[in-house]
GROMACS .gro file of C-alpha atoms in nm:
model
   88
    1UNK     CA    1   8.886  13.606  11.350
    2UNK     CA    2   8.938  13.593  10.971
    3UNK     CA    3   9.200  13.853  11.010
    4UNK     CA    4   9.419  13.654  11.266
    5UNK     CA    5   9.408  13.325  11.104
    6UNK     CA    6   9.470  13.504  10.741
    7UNK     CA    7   9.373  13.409  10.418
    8UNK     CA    8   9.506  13.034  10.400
    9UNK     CA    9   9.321  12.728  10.391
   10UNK     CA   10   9.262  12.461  10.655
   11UNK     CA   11   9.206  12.097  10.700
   12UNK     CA   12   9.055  12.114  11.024
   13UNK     CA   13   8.907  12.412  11.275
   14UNK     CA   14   8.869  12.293  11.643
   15UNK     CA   15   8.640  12.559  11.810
   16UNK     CA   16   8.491  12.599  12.120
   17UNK     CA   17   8.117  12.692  12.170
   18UNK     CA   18   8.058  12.910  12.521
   19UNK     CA   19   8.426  13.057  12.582
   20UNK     CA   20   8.438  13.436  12.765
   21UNK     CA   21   8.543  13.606  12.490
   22UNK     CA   22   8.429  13.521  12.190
   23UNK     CA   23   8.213  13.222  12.112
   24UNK     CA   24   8.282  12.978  11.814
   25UNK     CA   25   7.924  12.980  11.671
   26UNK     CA   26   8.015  13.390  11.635
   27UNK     CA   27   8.393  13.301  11.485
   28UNK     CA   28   8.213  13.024  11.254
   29UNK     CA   29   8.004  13.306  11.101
   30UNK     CA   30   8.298  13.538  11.043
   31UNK     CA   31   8.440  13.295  10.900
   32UNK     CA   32   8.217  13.182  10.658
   33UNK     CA   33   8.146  13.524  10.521
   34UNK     CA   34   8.505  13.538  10.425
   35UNK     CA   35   8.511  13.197  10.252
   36UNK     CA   36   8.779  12.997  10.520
   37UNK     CA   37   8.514  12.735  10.575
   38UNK     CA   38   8.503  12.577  10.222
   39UNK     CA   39   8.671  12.208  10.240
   40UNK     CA   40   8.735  12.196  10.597
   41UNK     CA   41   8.590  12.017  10.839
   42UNK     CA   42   8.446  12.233  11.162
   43UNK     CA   43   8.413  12.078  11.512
   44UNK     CA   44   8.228  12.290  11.734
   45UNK     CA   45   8.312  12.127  12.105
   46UNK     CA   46   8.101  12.235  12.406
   47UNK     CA   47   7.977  12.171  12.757
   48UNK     CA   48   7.612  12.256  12.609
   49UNK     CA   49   7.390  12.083  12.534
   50UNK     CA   50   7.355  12.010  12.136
   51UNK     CA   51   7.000  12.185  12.207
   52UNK     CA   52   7.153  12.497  12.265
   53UNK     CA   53   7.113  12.834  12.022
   54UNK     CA   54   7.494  12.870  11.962
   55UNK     CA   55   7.554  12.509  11.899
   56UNK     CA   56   7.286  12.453  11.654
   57UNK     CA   57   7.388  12.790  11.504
   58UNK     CA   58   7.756  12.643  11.409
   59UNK     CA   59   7.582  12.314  11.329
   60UNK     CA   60   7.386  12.478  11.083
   61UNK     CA   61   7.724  12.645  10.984
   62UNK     CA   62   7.869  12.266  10.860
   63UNK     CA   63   8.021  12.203  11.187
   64UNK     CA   64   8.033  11.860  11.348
   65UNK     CA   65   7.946  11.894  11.730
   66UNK     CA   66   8.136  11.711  12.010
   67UNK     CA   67   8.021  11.765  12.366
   68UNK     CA   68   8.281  11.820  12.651
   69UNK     CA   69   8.482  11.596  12.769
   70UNK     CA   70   8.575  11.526  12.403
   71UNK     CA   71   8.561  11.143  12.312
   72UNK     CA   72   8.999  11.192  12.169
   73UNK     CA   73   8.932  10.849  11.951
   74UNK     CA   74   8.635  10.956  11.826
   75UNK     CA   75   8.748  11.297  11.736
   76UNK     CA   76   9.069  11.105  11.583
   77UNK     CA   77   8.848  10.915  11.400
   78UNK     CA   78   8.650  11.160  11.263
   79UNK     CA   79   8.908  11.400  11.111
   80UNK     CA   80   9.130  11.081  11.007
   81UNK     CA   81   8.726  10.999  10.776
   82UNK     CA   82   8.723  11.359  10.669
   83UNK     CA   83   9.033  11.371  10.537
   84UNK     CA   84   9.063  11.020  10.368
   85UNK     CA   85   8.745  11.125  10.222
   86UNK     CA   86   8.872  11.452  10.086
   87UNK     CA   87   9.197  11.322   9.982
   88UNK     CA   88   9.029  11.019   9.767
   0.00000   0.00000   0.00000
């Protein structure tokens, strides 16, 4: 995953937990060995429960969980914080 996206930085990874191929909890971890996580805000968006192993795994990983169907306002809301935040 670290390969694909490449070495730049990000405001904002949207990732979703429970996908066929490759799970987001699994990318997350990738990722943060290789340093892409630093300053950017991680949702982790799944149709788990927030109980479940892979979504407290990316939780523990920094990432803000959303359960499926995404609240759009909320998730508006919350990257439109993170960013004024960062940007202050």
């Amino acid at each position: 995953a670290a390969a694909r996206i490449g070495g730049g930085s990000y405001s904002v990874i949207i990732a979703d937990i429970g996908l066929p191929d490759m799970n987001a909890d699994v990318v997350l971890e990738e990722l943060n060995l290789h340093g892409v996580l630093a300053g950017t805000l991680v949702v982790a968006c799944s149709g788990h429960e927030a109980s479940h192993p892979a979504v407290q795994r990316a939780v523990g990983l920094g990432a803000v969980f959303f359960p499926k169907p995404i609240d759009t306002l909320a998730l508006i809301a919350r990257i439109r914080e993170f960013l004024r935040v960062r940007d202050a």
